[in-house]
Coordinates of C-alpha atoms and ligand atoms in Angstrom, one line a residue:
M15 CA -18.6 28.0 -12.3
T16 CA -15.0 26.9 -12.7
S17 CA -14.5 23.7 -14.6
R18 CA -14.0 20.6 -12.5
A19 CA -10.9 18.5 -12.8
S20 CA -11.7 15.1 -14.4
V21 CA -10.4 12.2 -12.3
V22 CA -10.2 8.5 -13.3
L23 CA -10.6 6.5 -10.1
V24 CA -9.1 3.1 -10.7
F25 CA -9.9 0.2 -8.3
G26 CA -10.3 -3.6 -8.0
G27 CA -7.3 -5.1 -9.7
R28 CA -5.6 -8.4 -10.0
S29 CA -4.1 -8.8 -6.5
S30 CA -5.4 -10.6 -3.5
E31 CA -6.7 -7.3 -2.2
H32 CA -9.3 -6.8 -5.0
E33 CA -12.2 -6.8 -2.7
I34 CA -10.6 -4.4 -0.2
S35 CA -9.8 -2.1 -3.0
C36 CA -13.5 -2.1 -4.1
L37 CA -14.6 -1.3 -0.5
T38 CA -12.0 1.5 -0.3
A39 CA -12.9 3.0 -3.7
S40 CA -16.6 3.0 -2.7
G41 CA -15.9 5.0 0.4
V42 CA -13.8 7.4 -1.6
A43 CA -16.6 7.8 -4.1
R44 CA -19.1 8.6 -1.4
T45 CA -16.8 11.2 0.1
I46 CA -14.9 12.9 -2.7
D47 CA -15.8 16.6 -3.3
T48 CA -17.9 16.4 -6.5
D49 CA -18.0 20.2 -6.7
A50 CA -14.2 20.1 -7.4
F51 CA -13.9 16.8 -9.2
E52 CA -15.7 15.0 -12.0
V53 CA -15.1 11.3 -11.1
H54 CA -14.9 8.5 -13.6
P55 CA -14.6 5.2 -11.8
V56 CA -12.8 2.3 -13.6
G57 CA -12.9 -1.2 -12.1
I58 CA -10.2 -3.7 -13.0
S59 CA -11.6 -7.2 -12.9
R60 CA -9.5 -10.1 -11.6
D61 CA -8.6 -11.0 -15.2
G62 CA -7.2 -7.5 -15.8
T63 CA -10.0 -6.1 -17.9
W64 CA -10.8 -2.4 -17.3
H65 CA -14.6 -1.6 -16.9
R66 CA -16.5 1.6 -16.8
I67 CA -18.6 1.9 -13.6
S68 CA -20.9 4.8 -12.8
L69 CA -20.2 6.8 -9.7
A70 CA -23.6 5.8 -8.3
Q71 CA -22.8 2.1 -8.9
L72 CA -19.4 2.4 -7.2
Q73 CA -20.9 4.2 -4.2
Q74 CA -23.2 1.2 -3.7
L75 CA -20.5 -1.4 -3.8
R76 CA -20.7 -2.7 -0.2
A77 CA -20.1 -5.8 1.8
R78 CA -23.2 -8.1 2.1
G79 CA -22.7 -10.0 5.2
R80 CA -19.4 -11.7 4.9
E81 CA -19.4 -11.4 1.2
L82 CA -17.1 -8.6 -0.1
P83 CA -17.8 -6.7 -3.3
T84 CA -16.0 -7.3 -6.6
V85 CA -15.8 -5.4 -9.9
P86 CA -19.0 -6.3 -11.8
A87 CA -17.7 -8.3 -14.8
D88 CA -20.6 -7.4 -17.1
A89 CA -19.8 -3.7 -17.0
E90 CA -18.7 -2.0 -20.2
P91 CA -15.0 -2.6 -21.1
V92 CA -13.0 0.6 -21.5
V93 CA -9.6 1.8 -22.4
L94 CA -7.5 4.7 -21.3
I95 CA -5.7 6.0 -24.3
S96 CA -3.7 9.0 -25.4
K97 CA -5.0 11.0 -28.3
G98 CA -2.7 13.8 -29.4
D99 CA -2.2 15.9 -26.3
R100 CA -5.2 14.5 -24.5
V101 CA -5.8 11.3 -22.5
V102 CA -9.3 9.9 -22.9
L103 CA -11.3 7.2 -21.3
A104 CA -13.5 5.5 -23.9
G105 CA -15.5 2.4 -24.7
L106 CA -14.3 0.3 -27.6
V107 CA -16.9 -1.0 -30.0
G108 CA -16.0 -2.6 -33.4
G109 CA -12.6 -0.9 -33.3
H110 CA -14.0 2.6 -32.6
L111 CA -13.8 4.6 -29.5
T112 CA -17.1 5.5 -28.0
D113 CA -18.3 7.9 -25.2
E114 CA -14.9 9.6 -24.9
V115 CA -14.2 11.6 -21.8
D116 CA -11.1 13.7 -21.2
I117 CA -9.1 12.7 -18.1
D118 CA -6.9 15.2 -16.2
V119 CA -5.5 13.0 -13.5
A120 CA -5.5 9.3 -12.4
M121 CA -6.0 8.2 -8.8
T122 CA -5.7 4.5 -8.0
M123 CA -7.0 2.6 -5.0
L124 CA -5.1 -0.5 -5.9
H125 CA -3.1 -2.5 -3.4
G126 CA -0.4 -5.1 -4.0
P127 CA 1.0 -6.4 -7.3
Y128 CA -0.3 -4.6 -10.5
G129 CA -1.3 -1.6 -8.4
E130 CA 1.2 -0.6 -5.8
D131 CA 4.3 -2.0 -7.5
G132 CA 5.0 0.5 -10.2
T133 CA 3.2 -1.3 -13.1
V134 CA 0.1 0.8 -13.4
Q135 CA 2.2 3.9 -12.6
G136 CA 4.3 2.9 -15.7
Q137 CA 1.2 2.8 -17.8
F138 CA 0.2 6.3 -16.7
E139 CA 3.8 7.5 -17.5
M140 CA 3.5 6.0 -21.0
L141 CA 0.2 7.7 -21.5
G142 CA 1.6 11.0 -20.2
I143 CA -1.2 11.4 -17.6
P144 CA -0.4 12.8 -14.1
Y145 CA -1.3 10.6 -11.2
V146 CA -1.6 10.5 -7.5
G147 CA 1.2 8.9 -5.4
S148 CA 4.6 7.5 -5.9
G149 CA 6.2 7.0 -9.3
V150 CA 7.5 3.8 -10.9
A151 CA 10.8 3.3 -9.0
A152 CA 9.5 4.2 -5.5
S153 CA 6.5 2.1 -6.0
A154 CA 8.5 -0.9 -7.1
V155 CA 11.1 -0.6 -4.4
G156 CA 8.3 0.0 -1.7
M157 CA 6.6 -3.2 -2.9
D158 CA 9.8 -5.3 -2.4
K159 CA 10.5 -5.7 1.3
H160 CA 14.1 -6.7 0.5
L161 CA 15.0 -3.9 -1.9
M162 CA 13.2 -1.4 0.5
K163 CA 15.5 -2.5 3.3
V164 CA 18.6 -2.3 1.1
V165 CA 17.8 1.3 0.1
L166 CA 16.8 2.4 3.7
E167 CA 20.0 0.8 5.1
A168 CA 22.2 2.3 2.5
S169 CA 20.8 5.7 3.5
G170 CA 21.7 5.1 7.2
L171 CA 18.1 4.5 8.3
P172 CA 17.7 1.8 11.1
V173 CA 16.2 -1.5 9.9
G174 CA 16.2 -4.8 11.8
P175 CA 18.6 -7.7 11.1
H176 CA 17.5 -9.7 8.0
E177 CA 18.7 -12.2 5.4
V178 CA 17.4 -12.7 1.8
I179 CA 17.0 -16.2 0.2
R180 CA 16.9 -16.0 -3.6
D181 CA 15.5 -18.7 -5.8
L182 CA 18.9 -19.9 -6.8
D183 CA 20.2 -20.1 -3.2
W184 CA 17.2 -22.2 -2.1
V185 CA 17.0 -24.5 -5.1
S186 CA 20.7 -25.3 -5.1
D187 CA 21.3 -25.6 -1.3
S188 CA 18.2 -25.2 1.0
E189 CA 20.1 -26.7 4.0
G190 CA 22.9 -24.2 3.6
C191 CA 20.3 -21.4 3.5
C192 CA 18.8 -22.5 6.8
E193 CA 22.2 -22.9 8.4
R194 CA 23.1 -19.3 7.3
I195 CA 19.9 -18.0 8.8
V196 CA 20.3 -19.8 12.1
V197 CA 23.8 -18.4 12.5
A198 CA 23.0 -14.8 11.4
L199 CA 19.6 -14.3 13.2
E200 CA 18.0 -15.0 16.5
F201 CA 14.6 -16.6 17.0
P202 CA 11.7 -15.8 16.6
L203 CA 12.0 -15.1 12.9
F204 CA 9.5 -13.6 10.5
V205 CA 9.6 -15.3 7.0
K206 CA 8.0 -13.2 4.3
P207 CA 7.6 -13.3 0.5
A208 CA 9.7 -10.3 -0.7
R209 CA 6.9 -9.0 -2.9
G210 CA 3.7 -10.0 -1.2
G211 CA 1.0 -7.9 0.2
S212 CA -1.5 -8.1 3.0
S213 CA 0.6 -10.5 5.0
L214 CA -0.2 -13.6 2.8
G215 CA 2.6 -16.1 3.1
I216 CA 4.1 -14.6 6.2
S217 CA 5.0 -16.9 9.1
K218 CA 6.4 -16.5 12.5
V219 CA 9.0 -19.2 13.2
V220 CA 10.3 -20.0 16.7
A221 CA 12.5 -23.1 16.0
A222 CA 14.9 -24.2 13.3
D223 CA 12.8 -27.2 12.3
Q224 CA 9.9 -24.9 11.2
L225 CA 12.1 -22.9 8.9
P226 CA 12.0 -24.9 5.7
R227 CA 8.2 -25.1 5.7
A228 CA 7.9 -21.4 6.3
I229 CA 10.2 -20.6 3.4
E230 CA 8.3 -22.9 1.1
K231 CA 5.1 -21.2 2.2
A232 CA 6.5 -17.7 1.4
R233 CA 7.9 -19.1 -2.0
V234 CA 4.3 -19.8 -3.1
H235 CA 3.9 -16.0 -3.4
D236 CA 7.4 -15.0 -4.4
P237 CA 10.6 -17.0 -5.3
K238 CA 12.5 -14.3 -3.3
V239 CA 12.1 -14.6 0.5
L240 CA 13.1 -12.3 3.3
V241 CA 13.8 -13.6 6.7
E242 CA 13.8 -11.1 9.5
Q243 CA 14.8 -11.3 13.2
G244 CA 11.7 -10.8 15.2
F245 CA 11.3 -7.8 17.5
V246 CA 10.2 -9.1 20.8
G247 CA 8.2 -6.9 23.0
A248 CA 8.3 -4.0 20.5
R249 CA 5.4 -1.8 19.7
E250 CA 4.1 -1.2 16.2
I251 CA 4.0 2.5 15.7
E252 CA 2.9 4.0 12.3
C253 CA 3.1 7.5 10.8
A254 CA 1.3 8.9 7.8
V255 CA 3.2 11.0 5.3
L256 CA 1.9 13.4 2.7
G257 CA 4.1 15.1 0.0
P258 CA 5.2 18.6 0.7
L259 CA 2.9 21.6 0.3
P260 CA 3.4 23.6 -2.9
G261 CA 6.5 25.7 -2.7
T262 CA 8.0 23.7 0.2
I263 CA 10.2 20.6 0.1
T264 CA 9.6 18.8 3.4
P265 CA 7.2 15.9 3.5
R266 CA 4.3 16.4 6.0
T267 CA 4.0 13.9 8.8
S268 CA 1.0 13.0 11.0
P269 CA 0.8 12.2 14.7
C270 CA 1.7 8.5 15.3
G271 CA -0.7 5.7 15.7
E272 CA -0.3 2.2 17.2
I273 CA -1.4 -1.2 16.0
V274 CA -2.2 -3.2 19.2
V275 CA -2.4 -6.9 18.4
N276 CA -4.5 -8.6 21.2
S277 CA -4.1 -12.2 20.3
Q278 CA -1.4 -13.9 22.3
D279 CA 1.7 -14.6 20.2
G280 CA -0.2 -13.3 17.2
F281 CA 0.9 -10.8 14.6
Y282 CA -0.9 -8.4 12.3
D283 CA -1.7 -11.0 9.6
F284 CA -4.2 -11.2 6.8
D285 CA -7.0 -12.3 9.1
A286 CA -6.3 -9.7 11.7
K287 CA -6.3 -7.0 9.0
Y288 CA -9.4 -8.0 7.0
R289 CA -11.4 -10.4 9.2
P290 CA -11.1 -8.7 12.5
A291 CA -14.0 -10.7 14.0
A292 CA -12.3 -11.6 17.2
N293 CA -11.2 -8.1 17.9
Q294 CA -7.6 -9.2 17.5
V295 CA -6.4 -5.7 16.6
D296 CA -7.0 -2.2 17.8
L297 CA -5.8 1.0 16.2
Q298 CA -4.7 3.5 18.9
V299 CA -4.8 7.0 17.5
P300 CA -2.8 8.9 18.6
A301 CA -0.4 6.4 20.0
R302 CA 0.3 6.7 23.7
I303 CA 4.1 7.2 23.5
P304 CA 6.4 9.9 24.8
D305 CA 6.8 13.0 22.6
S306 CA 10.5 12.2 22.1
V307 CA 9.7 8.8 20.6
S308 CA 6.9 10.3 18.4
D309 CA 9.4 12.9 17.1
T310 CA 11.9 10.2 16.2
V311 CA 9.2 8.2 14.4
R312 CA 8.1 11.2 12.5
Q313 CA 11.6 12.2 11.5
L314 CA 12.3 8.7 10.3
A315 CA 9.1 8.6 8.4
A316 CA 9.8 11.8 6.5
R317 CA 13.4 10.6 5.8
S318 CA 12.2 7.2 4.6
F319 CA 9.7 8.9 2.3
D320 CA 12.5 11.0 0.9
V321 CA 15.2 8.4 0.4
L322 CA 12.8 6.0 -1.3
G323 CA 11.7 8.9 -3.6
C324 CA 8.0 8.6 -2.6
E325 CA 5.5 11.1 -3.8
G326 CA 1.9 11.9 -2.7
L327 CA 1.4 9.6 0.2
A328 CA 3.0 6.8 2.2
R329 CA 2.5 5.1 5.6
V330 CA 5.7 4.4 7.4
D331 CA 5.5 1.5 9.9
T332 CA 8.1 1.2 12.7
F333 CA 8.9 -1.0 15.6
V334 CA 9.7 0.8 18.8
T335 CA 11.6 -1.4 21.3
A336 CA 11.2 -1.4 25.1
S337 CA 14.2 0.9 25.4
G338 CA 12.7 3.4 22.9
E339 CA 14.8 2.6 19.9
V340 CA 13.0 3.0 16.6
F341 CA 13.4 0.7 13.5
V342 CA 11.7 1.1 10.2
N343 CA 9.6 -2.0 9.3
E344 CA 8.1 -1.0 6.0
V345 CA 6.9 1.9 3.8
N346 CA 3.6 1.4 2.2
T347 CA 3.1 3.6 -0.9
M348 CA -0.6 2.8 -1.1
P349 CA -1.7 2.3 2.5
G350 CA -5.1 1.0 3.5
F351 CA -7.4 3.9 2.7
T352 CA -10.9 3.2 4.0
E353 CA -12.2 6.0 6.2
L354 CA -11.4 3.9 9.3
S355 CA -8.0 2.8 8.1
M356 CA -4.9 3.9 10.0
Y357 CA -3.8 6.4 7.2
P358 CA -6.9 8.6 7.1
S359 CA -7.4 8.2 10.9
L360 CA -3.9 9.7 11.5
W361 CA -4.7 12.7 9.3
Q362 CA -8.0 13.1 11.0
A363 CA -6.1 13.3 14.3
A364 CA -4.1 16.1 12.7
G365 CA -7.3 17.9 11.8
M366 CA -7.6 16.9 8.2
D367 CA -10.8 15.0 7.4
Y368 CA -11.2 12.3 4.8
R369 CA -12.7 14.6 2.1
D370 CA -9.9 17.2 2.5
L371 CA -7.3 14.4 2.4
I372 CA -8.7 13.1 -0.9
T373 CA -8.7 16.7 -2.3
D374 CA -5.1 17.2 -1.1
L375 CA -3.9 14.0 -2.8
I376 CA -5.6 14.8 -6.1
T377 CA -4.3 18.3 -6.0
Q378 CA -0.8 17.0 -5.5
G379 CA -1.3 14.6 -8.4
L380 CA -2.6 17.3 -10.7
S381 CA 0.7 19.3 -10.2
R382 CA 2.9 16.2 -10.8
P383 CA 5.5 16.8 -13.5
N384 CA 4.7 14.5 -16.3
T385 CA 7.8 12.5 -17.1
A386 CA 9.3 9.3 -15.6
V387 CA 12.8 10.8 -15.4
R388 CA 12.9 14.1 -13.4
Ligands
ADP414 N1 10.6 -8.5 12.3 C1 9.4 -8.5 12.9 N2 9.3 -8.6 14.3 C2 8.1 -8.6 14.9 N3 6.9 -8.7 14.3 C3 7.0 -8.6 12.9 C4 8.2 -8.6 12.2 N4 7.9 -8.5 10.9 C5 6.5 -8.6 10.8 N5 6.0 -8.7 12.0 C6 4.5 -8.8 12.3 O1 3.9 -9.2 11.1 C7 3.0 -8.2 10.6 C8 3.1 -8.1 9.0 O2 4.4 -7.9 8.6 P1 4.7 -6.8 7.5 O3 6.2 -6.9 7.2 O4 4.2 -5.5 8.0 O5 3.9 -7.3 6.2 P2 2.7 -6.7 5.4 O6 3.2 -6.1 4.2 O7 1.9 -7.9 5.1 O8 2.0 -5.7 6.3 C9 3.5 -6.9 11.2 O9 2.5 -5.9 11.3 C10 3.9 -7.4 12.6 O10 2.8 -7.6 13.4
MG415 MG1 2.7 -4.2 7.4

């Protein structure tokens, strides 16, 4: 028997998406090819402590009614540490490492701050361990809706009209900020924390007098706020991207999918994403759009992945206007990854099932060059 690659599967985390991450990791743990991979789950609790969880325990983390799972706080604390040319996962008792296991590659199922934003990727770089997904810079830029638009725009990719409000602008002259926005952009507007996640703090604004409140609401999550001109009547079309196959250089793109928001005047907000009780949202896979539009979305998705320097995986979300024009809304470097999420569903539509997708990602991670500057 060939030896299995040893994977640390990191989940939970300090962001508002802690519970979603637990659900996702549980699904991955139930599906991952254990003939190929030896899985070592690590749950990060809300306070940032790393805990060793058994594979069986992770497989059983499920929602109970409306109560979503969290990382069990009584589980053994662990550290990931470099030891010569090895990286080990170990308990720490009385200053001594216990129950050491060698780790070959890290896979995170963390969303939002401290997971998707380059921070944990920096930790892996410092340790010298290869990992699945984008590196430090692409993760950090992908997390910041403003910086992401700056990079995409500078590379000639189409993004919608937008304005940024920095802390200093707002604190020194909030009226001036609102005037600038009303002159530059047309209603409706979407007001967003630059570095948020899962739509928390996002508001749709239809009149000038609602603007200050919406900005304050976004500032609860981030002192930097992005205000975008709303796309009216546009469709939300998404494309899943995987890094190139070995020996090739072109990112792989999936067929497109559509987010269909049913609630009148609604948008794809936190409740619609994670508490879809009222059937507010449908995922339509594949999207019912003309081939020419699908081709454009896929080309823009591959190009966005490339210009942001993404690796491994990303989901590129676009708005397609009534006239068929395509604009990039955002690039998610750690997209929703439950079996029913858009990203795996899109690969399923391309003939790659959930297990094969997980294997593909870890295989890409294992061959990742091991330095932050390449
Ligand atoms: N400029 C816009 N025009 C129209 N709808 C928008 C716009 N920006 C955001 N939305 C709506 O809000 C949702 C969440 O915004 P998004 O920027 O994707 O943030 P998140 O990171 O929370 O997914 C989108 O899926 C879409 O329904
Ligand atoms: Mg989004």
